[in-house]
Amino acid sequence: LIKWSLVKRVDRSIEKVSRSYNNQVSRLVDVVRQNVICDSVSDIAACLEAIQNDSDVRIVRIKNRLADDYQASKNSAGYRDVALNVVVVTPETLRLGLAGHVCEVQLILKRFHCIKTAEGHKRYVAFRNKKAE
C-alpha cells in the first residue's frame, strides 16, 4: 500500500535546515516523500530489493531504523522504518531537470503506520522540538 504524502511545508523545511543541517540546504532530502506500508519485515525486504533492481532508480542513502542496534527511543521517539533517499533518472526526469532531485521513500510496517496518527505525530513533534531537530 502506498500512502501519498504531502510535500514538506516550507516552515518545517526551514526549521529542519536551521536546526539539523547547520543551514546547509542541500542536506534536506525529504521535501518530497512517500510511504510504502508493508505487512512484514520480509515485505519490506522484497520492496527494497525491487527498488534496488529498478534501473531508473539510484539509491543515495538507506537509513535503517529497523536495525537491531538502532536506538529508536533515543533517536526517534520509538518510531521505526527504513528510509531510502532516491533519485529517479529517466528521459522524462532528465528533460525536466529533475534527475538530480533527491526524494525519500519510507518503507514502514503497518503496525507503525497505524500509530502515525495526528496524536502520534504531535508526540513526535514534541520529542523533536525537545531535541531541537
Coordinates of C-alpha atoms in Angstrom, one line a residue:
L1 CA 0.0 0.0 0.0
I2 CA 1.4 3.4 -0.9
K3 CA 0.4 6.4 1.2
W4 CA 0.8 9.6 -0.8
S5 CA 2.4 12.2 1.4
L6 CA 2.2 16.0 1.0
V7 CA 5.3 18.0 0.2
K8 CA 7.1 19.1 3.3
R9 CA 5.8 22.5 4.4
V10 CA 8.1 25.5 3.8
D11 CA 8.2 26.5 7.5
R12 CA 9.2 22.9 8.6
S13 CA 11.8 22.8 5.8
I14 CA 13.4 26.0 7.0
E15 CA 13.3 24.8 10.6
K16 CA 14.9 21.5 9.8
V17 CA 17.7 23.1 7.7
S18 CA 18.4 25.5 10.5
R19 CA 18.2 23.1 13.5
S20 CA 19.6 19.9 12.0
Y21 CA 21.7 20.8 9.0
N22 CA 23.6 24.0 10.0
N23 CA 21.8 25.9 7.2
Q24 CA 23.1 23.5 4.5
V25 CA 20.0 23.4 2.3
S26 CA 21.5 20.6 0.1
R27 CA 21.1 18.2 3.1
L28 CA 17.3 18.5 3.1
V29 CA 16.3 15.4 1.1
D30 CA 12.8 14.7 2.3
V31 CA 10.8 17.5 0.8
V32 CA 9.1 15.0 -1.5
R33 CA 8.4 11.7 0.2
Q34 CA 6.1 8.7 0.1
N35 CA 5.3 5.8 2.4
V36 CA 5.1 2.2 1.3
I37 CA 3.2 0.4 4.0
C38 CA 4.2 -3.3 4.4
D39 CA 2.7 -6.1 6.5
S40 CA 6.0 -7.7 7.5
V41 CA 9.8 -7.2 7.5
S42 CA 10.0 -9.7 4.6
D43 CA 7.7 -7.5 2.6
I44 CA 10.0 -4.5 3.4
A45 CA 13.0 -6.6 2.2
A46 CA 11.1 -7.5 -1.0
C47 CA 10.2 -3.9 -1.7
L48 CA 13.8 -2.8 -1.0
E49 CA 15.1 -5.4 -3.4
A50 CA 12.6 -4.3 -6.1
I51 CA 13.7 -0.7 -5.7
Q52 CA 17.4 -1.7 -5.8
N53 CA 16.7 -3.6 -9.1
D54 CA 14.9 -0.8 -10.8
S55 CA 17.3 0.6 -13.4
D56 CA 15.6 4.0 -13.2
V57 CA 16.2 4.4 -9.5
R58 CA 19.5 5.2 -7.8
I59 CA 19.6 4.8 -4.1
V60 CA 21.6 7.6 -2.5
R61 CA 21.2 6.6 1.2
I62 CA 19.5 4.0 3.3
K63 CA 18.6 4.8 6.9
N64 CA 17.6 1.6 8.6
R65 CA 15.6 2.4 11.7
L66 CA 14.6 -1.3 12.0
A67 CA 18.2 -2.4 12.7
D68 CA 18.8 -4.2 16.0
D69 CA 21.3 -1.6 17.0
Y70 CA 19.1 1.4 16.2
Q71 CA 18.2 3.3 19.4
A72 CA 14.6 4.2 18.5
S73 CA 13.6 5.6 21.9
K74 CA 16.7 7.9 21.9
N75 CA 16.6 8.9 18.2
S76 CA 13.0 8.9 17.0
A77 CA 10.7 8.6 20.0
G78 CA 10.3 4.9 19.2
Y79 CA 9.4 5.3 15.5
R80 CA 10.9 2.8 13.1
D81 CA 11.1 2.4 9.3
V82 CA 13.6 2.0 6.5
A83 CA 14.1 5.4 4.8
L84 CA 15.6 5.5 1.3
N85 CA 16.8 8.6 -0.4
V86 CA 16.5 8.0 -4.1
V87 CA 17.0 9.8 -7.4
V88 CA 14.9 8.8 -10.4
V89 CA 16.7 9.0 -13.7
T90 CA 14.5 8.6 -16.8
P91 CA 14.3 10.5 -20.1
E92 CA 11.4 12.5 -18.5
T93 CA 13.3 13.5 -15.4
L94 CA 16.3 14.4 -17.5
R95 CA 14.2 16.5 -19.8
L96 CA 12.5 18.3 -16.8
G97 CA 15.9 18.8 -15.0
L98 CA 14.8 16.7 -12.1
A99 CA 17.2 13.8 -12.4
G100 CA 19.3 15.2 -9.5
H101 CA 16.3 15.7 -7.2
V102 CA 16.6 13.5 -4.1
C103 CA 13.3 12.1 -2.7
E104 CA 12.5 10.0 0.3
V105 CA 10.7 6.6 0.2
Q106 CA 9.8 5.4 3.7
L107 CA 9.2 1.6 4.0
I108 CA 7.1 1.2 7.1
L109 CA 5.4 -1.7 8.8
K110 CA 1.7 -1.4 9.0
R111 CA 1.7 -1.5 12.8
F112 CA 4.0 1.6 12.9
H113 CA 1.9 3.4 10.3
C114 CA -1.2 2.8 12.4
I115 CA 0.3 4.8 15.3
K116 CA 1.4 7.5 12.9
T117 CA -1.8 9.4 13.6
A118 CA -2.4 13.0 14.3
E119 CA -1.9 12.4 18.1
G120 CA 1.2 10.2 17.5
H121 CA 2.7 12.9 15.2
K122 CA 2.1 15.5 17.9
R123 CA 4.1 13.4 20.4
Y124 CA 6.9 13.1 17.8
V125 CA 6.9 16.8 17.1
A126 CA 7.2 17.5 20.9
F127 CA 10.1 15.0 21.1
R128 CA 11.8 16.5 18.0
N129 CA 11.4 20.0 19.4
K130 CA 12.8 19.0 22.8
K131 CA 15.9 17.7 20.9
A132 CA 15.8 20.9 18.7
E133 CA 15.8 19.0 15.4

